[in-house]
PDB file of C-alpha atoms in Angstrom:
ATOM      1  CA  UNK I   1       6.019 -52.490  12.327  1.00 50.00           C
ATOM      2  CA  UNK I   2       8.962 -51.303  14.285  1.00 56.00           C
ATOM      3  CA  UNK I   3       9.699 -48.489  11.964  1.00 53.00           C
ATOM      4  CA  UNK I   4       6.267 -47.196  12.912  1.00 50.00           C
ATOM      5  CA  UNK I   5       6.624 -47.083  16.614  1.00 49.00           C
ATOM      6  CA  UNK I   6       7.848 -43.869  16.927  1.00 50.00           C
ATOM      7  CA  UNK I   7       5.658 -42.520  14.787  1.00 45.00           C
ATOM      8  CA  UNK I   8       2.464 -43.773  17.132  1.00 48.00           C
ATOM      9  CA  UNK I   9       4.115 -42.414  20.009  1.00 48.00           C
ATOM     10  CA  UNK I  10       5.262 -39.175  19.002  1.00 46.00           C
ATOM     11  CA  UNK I  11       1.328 -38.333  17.099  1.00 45.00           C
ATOM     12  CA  UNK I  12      -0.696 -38.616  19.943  1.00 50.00           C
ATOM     13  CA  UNK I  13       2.293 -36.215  21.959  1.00 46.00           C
ATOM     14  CA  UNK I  14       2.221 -33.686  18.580  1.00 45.00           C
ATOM     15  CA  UNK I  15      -1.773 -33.832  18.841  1.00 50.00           C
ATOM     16  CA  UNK I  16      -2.077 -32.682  22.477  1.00 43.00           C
ATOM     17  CA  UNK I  17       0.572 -30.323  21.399  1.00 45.00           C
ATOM     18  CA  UNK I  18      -1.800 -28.917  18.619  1.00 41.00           C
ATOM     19  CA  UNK I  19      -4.649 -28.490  21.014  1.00 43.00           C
ATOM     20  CA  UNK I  20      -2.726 -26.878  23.994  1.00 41.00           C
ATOM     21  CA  UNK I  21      -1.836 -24.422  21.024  1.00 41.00           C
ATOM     22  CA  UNK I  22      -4.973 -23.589  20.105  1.00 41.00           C
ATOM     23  CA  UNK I  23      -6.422 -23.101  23.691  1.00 43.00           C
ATOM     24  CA  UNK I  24      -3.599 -20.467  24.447  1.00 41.00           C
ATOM     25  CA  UNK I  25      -4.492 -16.656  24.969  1.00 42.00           C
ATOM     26  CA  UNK I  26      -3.400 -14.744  22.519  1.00 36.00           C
ATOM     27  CA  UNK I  27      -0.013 -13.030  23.427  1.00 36.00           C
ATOM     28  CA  UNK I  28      -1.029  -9.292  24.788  1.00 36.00           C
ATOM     29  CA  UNK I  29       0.729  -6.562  21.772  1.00 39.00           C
ATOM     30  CA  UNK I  30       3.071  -3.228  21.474  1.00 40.00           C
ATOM     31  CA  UNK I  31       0.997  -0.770  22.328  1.00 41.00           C
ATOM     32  CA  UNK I  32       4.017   1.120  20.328  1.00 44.00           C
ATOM     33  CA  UNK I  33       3.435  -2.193  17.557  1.00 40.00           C
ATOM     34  CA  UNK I  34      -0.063  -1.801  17.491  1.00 39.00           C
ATOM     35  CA  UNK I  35       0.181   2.079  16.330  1.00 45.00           C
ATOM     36  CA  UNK I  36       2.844   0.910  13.372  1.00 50.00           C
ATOM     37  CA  UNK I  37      -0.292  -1.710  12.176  1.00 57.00           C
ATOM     38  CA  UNK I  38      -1.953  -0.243   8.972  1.00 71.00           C
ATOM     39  CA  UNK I  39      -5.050  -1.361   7.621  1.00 87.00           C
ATOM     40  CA  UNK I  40      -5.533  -1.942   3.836  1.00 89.00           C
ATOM     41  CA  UNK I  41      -5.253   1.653   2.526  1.00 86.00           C
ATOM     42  CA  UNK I  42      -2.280   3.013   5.045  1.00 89.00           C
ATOM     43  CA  UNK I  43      -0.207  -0.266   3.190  1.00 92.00           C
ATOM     44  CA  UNK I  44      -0.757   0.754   0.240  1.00 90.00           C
ATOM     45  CA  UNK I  45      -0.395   4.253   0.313  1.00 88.00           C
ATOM     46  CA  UNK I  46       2.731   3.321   2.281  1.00 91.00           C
ATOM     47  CA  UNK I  47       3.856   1.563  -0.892  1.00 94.00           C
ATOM     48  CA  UNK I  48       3.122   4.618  -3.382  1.00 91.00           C
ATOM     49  CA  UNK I  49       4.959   6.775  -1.274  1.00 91.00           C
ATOM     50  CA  UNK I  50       8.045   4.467  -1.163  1.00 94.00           C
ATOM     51  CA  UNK I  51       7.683   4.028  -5.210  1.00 94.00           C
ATOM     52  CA  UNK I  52       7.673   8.342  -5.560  1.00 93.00           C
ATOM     53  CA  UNK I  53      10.689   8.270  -3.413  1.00 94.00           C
ATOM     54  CA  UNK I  54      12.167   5.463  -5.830  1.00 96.00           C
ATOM     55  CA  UNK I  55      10.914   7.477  -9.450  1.00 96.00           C
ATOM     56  CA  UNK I  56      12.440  11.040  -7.712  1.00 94.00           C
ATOM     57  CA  UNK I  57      16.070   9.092  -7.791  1.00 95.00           C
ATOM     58  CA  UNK I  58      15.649   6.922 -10.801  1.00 96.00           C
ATOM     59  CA  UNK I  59      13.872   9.977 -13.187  1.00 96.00           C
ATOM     60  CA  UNK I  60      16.676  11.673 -13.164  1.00 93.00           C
ATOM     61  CA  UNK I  61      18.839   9.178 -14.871  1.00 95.00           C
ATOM     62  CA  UNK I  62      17.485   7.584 -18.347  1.00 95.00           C
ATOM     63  CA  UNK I  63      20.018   4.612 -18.011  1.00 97.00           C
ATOM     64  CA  UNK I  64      17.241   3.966 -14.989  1.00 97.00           C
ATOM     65  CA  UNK I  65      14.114   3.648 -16.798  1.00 97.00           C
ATOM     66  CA  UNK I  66      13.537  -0.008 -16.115  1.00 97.00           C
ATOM     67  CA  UNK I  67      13.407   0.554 -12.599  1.00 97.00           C
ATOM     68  CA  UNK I  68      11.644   3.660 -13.009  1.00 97.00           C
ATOM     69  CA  UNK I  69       9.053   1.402 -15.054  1.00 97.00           C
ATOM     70  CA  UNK I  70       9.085  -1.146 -12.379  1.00 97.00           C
ATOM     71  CA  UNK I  71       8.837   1.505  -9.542  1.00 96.00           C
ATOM     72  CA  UNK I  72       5.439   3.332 -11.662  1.00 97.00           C
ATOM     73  CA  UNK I  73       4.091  -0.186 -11.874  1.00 96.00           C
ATOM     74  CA  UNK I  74       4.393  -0.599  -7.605  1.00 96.00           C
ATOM     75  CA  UNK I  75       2.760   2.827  -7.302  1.00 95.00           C
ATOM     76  CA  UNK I  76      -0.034   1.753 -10.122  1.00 96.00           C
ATOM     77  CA  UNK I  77      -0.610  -1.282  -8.127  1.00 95.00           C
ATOM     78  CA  UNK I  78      -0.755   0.063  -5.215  1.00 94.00           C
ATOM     79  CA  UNK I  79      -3.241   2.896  -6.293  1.00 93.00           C
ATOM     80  CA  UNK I  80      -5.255   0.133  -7.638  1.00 94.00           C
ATOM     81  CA  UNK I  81      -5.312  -1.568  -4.347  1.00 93.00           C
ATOM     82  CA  UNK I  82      -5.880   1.899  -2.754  1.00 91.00           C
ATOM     83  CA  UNK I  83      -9.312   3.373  -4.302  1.00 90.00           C
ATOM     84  CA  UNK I  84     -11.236   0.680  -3.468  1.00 91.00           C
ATOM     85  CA  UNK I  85     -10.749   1.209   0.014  1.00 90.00           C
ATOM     86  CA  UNK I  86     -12.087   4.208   2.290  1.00 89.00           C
ATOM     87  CA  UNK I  87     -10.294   6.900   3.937  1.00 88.00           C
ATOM     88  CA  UNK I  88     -10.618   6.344   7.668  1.00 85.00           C
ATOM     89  CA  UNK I  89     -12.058  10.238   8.466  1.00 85.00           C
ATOM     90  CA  UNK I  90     -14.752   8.338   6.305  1.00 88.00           C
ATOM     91  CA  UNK I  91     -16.809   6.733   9.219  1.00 88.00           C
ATOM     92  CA  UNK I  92     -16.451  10.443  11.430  1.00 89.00           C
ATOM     93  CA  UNK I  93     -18.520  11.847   8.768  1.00 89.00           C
ATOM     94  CA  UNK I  94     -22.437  12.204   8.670  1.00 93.00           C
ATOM     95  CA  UNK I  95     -24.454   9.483   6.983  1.00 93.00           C
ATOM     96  CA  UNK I  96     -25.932  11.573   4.545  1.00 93.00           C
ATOM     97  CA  UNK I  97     -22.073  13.117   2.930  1.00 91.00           C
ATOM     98  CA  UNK I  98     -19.890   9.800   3.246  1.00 90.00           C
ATOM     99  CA  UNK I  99     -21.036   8.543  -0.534  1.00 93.00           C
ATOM    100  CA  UNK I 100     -19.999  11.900  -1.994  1.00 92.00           C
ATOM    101  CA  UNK I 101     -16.882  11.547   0.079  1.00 89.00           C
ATOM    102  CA  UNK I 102     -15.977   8.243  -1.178  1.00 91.00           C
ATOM    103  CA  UNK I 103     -16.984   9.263  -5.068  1.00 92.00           C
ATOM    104  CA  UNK I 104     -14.826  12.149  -4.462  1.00 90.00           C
ATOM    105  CA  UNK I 105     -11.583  10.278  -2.930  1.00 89.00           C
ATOM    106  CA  UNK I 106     -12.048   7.788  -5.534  1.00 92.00           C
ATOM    107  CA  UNK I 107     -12.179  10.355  -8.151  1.00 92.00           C
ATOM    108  CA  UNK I 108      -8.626  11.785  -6.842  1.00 90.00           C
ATOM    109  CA  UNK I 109      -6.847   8.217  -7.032  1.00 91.00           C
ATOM    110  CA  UNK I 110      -8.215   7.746 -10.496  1.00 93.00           C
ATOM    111  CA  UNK I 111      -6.779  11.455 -11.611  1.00 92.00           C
ATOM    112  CA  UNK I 112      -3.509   9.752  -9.903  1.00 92.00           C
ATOM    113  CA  UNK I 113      -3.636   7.118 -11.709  1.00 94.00           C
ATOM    114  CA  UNK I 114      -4.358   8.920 -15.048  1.00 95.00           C
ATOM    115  CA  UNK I 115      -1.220  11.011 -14.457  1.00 95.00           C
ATOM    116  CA  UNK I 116       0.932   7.828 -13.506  1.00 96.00           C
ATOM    117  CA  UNK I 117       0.094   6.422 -17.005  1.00 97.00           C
ATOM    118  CA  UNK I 118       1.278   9.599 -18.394  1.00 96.00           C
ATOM    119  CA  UNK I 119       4.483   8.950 -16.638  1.00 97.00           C
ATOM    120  CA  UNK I 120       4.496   5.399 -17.814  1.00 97.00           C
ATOM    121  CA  UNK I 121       4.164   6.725 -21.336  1.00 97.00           C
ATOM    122  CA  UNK I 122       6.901   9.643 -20.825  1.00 97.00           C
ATOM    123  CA  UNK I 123       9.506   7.091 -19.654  1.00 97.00           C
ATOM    124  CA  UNK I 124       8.785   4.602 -22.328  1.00 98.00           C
ATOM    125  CA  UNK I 125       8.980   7.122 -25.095  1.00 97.00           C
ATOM    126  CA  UNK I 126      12.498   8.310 -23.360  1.00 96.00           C
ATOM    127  CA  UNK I 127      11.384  11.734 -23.760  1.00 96.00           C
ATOM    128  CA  UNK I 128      13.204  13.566 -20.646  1.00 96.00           C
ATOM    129  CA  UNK I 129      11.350  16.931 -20.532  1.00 96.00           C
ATOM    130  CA  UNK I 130       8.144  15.255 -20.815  1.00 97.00           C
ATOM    131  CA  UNK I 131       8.840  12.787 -17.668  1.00 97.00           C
ATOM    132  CA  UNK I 132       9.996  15.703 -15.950  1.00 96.00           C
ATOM    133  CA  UNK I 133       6.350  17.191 -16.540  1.00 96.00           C
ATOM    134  CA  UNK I 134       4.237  14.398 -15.970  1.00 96.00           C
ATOM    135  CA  UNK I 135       6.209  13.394 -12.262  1.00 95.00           C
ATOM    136  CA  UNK I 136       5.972  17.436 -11.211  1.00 93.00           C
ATOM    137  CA  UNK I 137       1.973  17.136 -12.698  1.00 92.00           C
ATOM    138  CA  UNK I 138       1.777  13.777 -10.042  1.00 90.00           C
ATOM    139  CA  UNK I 139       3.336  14.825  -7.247  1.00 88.00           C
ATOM    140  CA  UNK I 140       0.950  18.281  -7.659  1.00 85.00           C
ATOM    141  CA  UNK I 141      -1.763  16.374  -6.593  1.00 81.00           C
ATOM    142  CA  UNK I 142      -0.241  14.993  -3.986  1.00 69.00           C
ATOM    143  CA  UNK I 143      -0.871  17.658  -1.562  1.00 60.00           C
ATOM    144  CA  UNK I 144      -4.307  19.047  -2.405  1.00 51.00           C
ATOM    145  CA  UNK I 145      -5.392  15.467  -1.886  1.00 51.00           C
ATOM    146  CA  UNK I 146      -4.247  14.417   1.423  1.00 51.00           C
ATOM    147  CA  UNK I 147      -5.514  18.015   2.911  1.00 52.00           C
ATOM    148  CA  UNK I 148      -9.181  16.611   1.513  1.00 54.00           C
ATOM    149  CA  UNK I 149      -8.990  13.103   2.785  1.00 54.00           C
ATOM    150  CA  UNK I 150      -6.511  12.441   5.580  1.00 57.00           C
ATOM    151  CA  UNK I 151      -7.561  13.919   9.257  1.00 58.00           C
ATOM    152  CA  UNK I 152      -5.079  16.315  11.134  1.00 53.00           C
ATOM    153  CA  UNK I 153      -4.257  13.735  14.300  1.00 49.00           C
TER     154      UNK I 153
END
């Protein structure tokens, strides 16, 4: 029984502990951390753009094609992750377009996609001028894409 006395005076101490937590006001944020929060789609376009900057080193080397591999699987992922999600200029358009928006965005990441497998299957066959195509054919739609879906701020 002695071993346990601690114990029953330290709970009820941790419980009130547990409950003064809870009751707390949240802790006010960063204005300058609140602006560096992304939502859903900002993360993972975040994450392709770090995986492009990864495949621009690691292309040019074939004794790098495992990362390269790994680094087309991040972006694939996060492309994934990406088209089911909105662009935010989404909700400043009228009722009536946003649907044909959204097909239209979705349509771009799938095209992305489609030339990321290309990629995949460039590096895999270790055929150099044919990787060289298919990353200059993805990062082409880079571009065109983000002037469709991504407001000027």
């Amino acid at each position: 029984m002695r071993a346990w006395l601690p114990l029953l005076v330290l709970l009820p101490l941790l419980g009130f502990g547990l409950v003064f937590a809870s009751t707390a006001e949240p802790v006010a944020q960063d204005p300058e951390q609140a602006e560096d929060d992304h939502g859903p789609l900002e993360t993972a376009m975040l994450e392709v753009k770090a995986s492009i900057r990864a495949l621009r080193r690691s292309l040019k080397k074939p004794e790098q094609d495992a990362a390269s591999l790994t680094s087309i699987t991040r972006l694939q992922s996060a492309m994934v992750l990406a088209k089911g999600e909105a662009p935010r200029m989404t909700a400043s358009l009228p009722e009536d377009k946003r649907a044909a928006f959204v097909s239209a965005y979705r349509s771009e990441m799938i095209e992305l996609l489609e030339a990321s497998f290309l990629l995949e299957r460039a590096v895999l066959a270790q055929d150099r001028e044919a990787v060289t195509a298919a990353f200059a054919g993805m990062r082409g739609l880079e571009d065109p894409a983000h002037e469709r879906f991504i407001e000027d701020e």
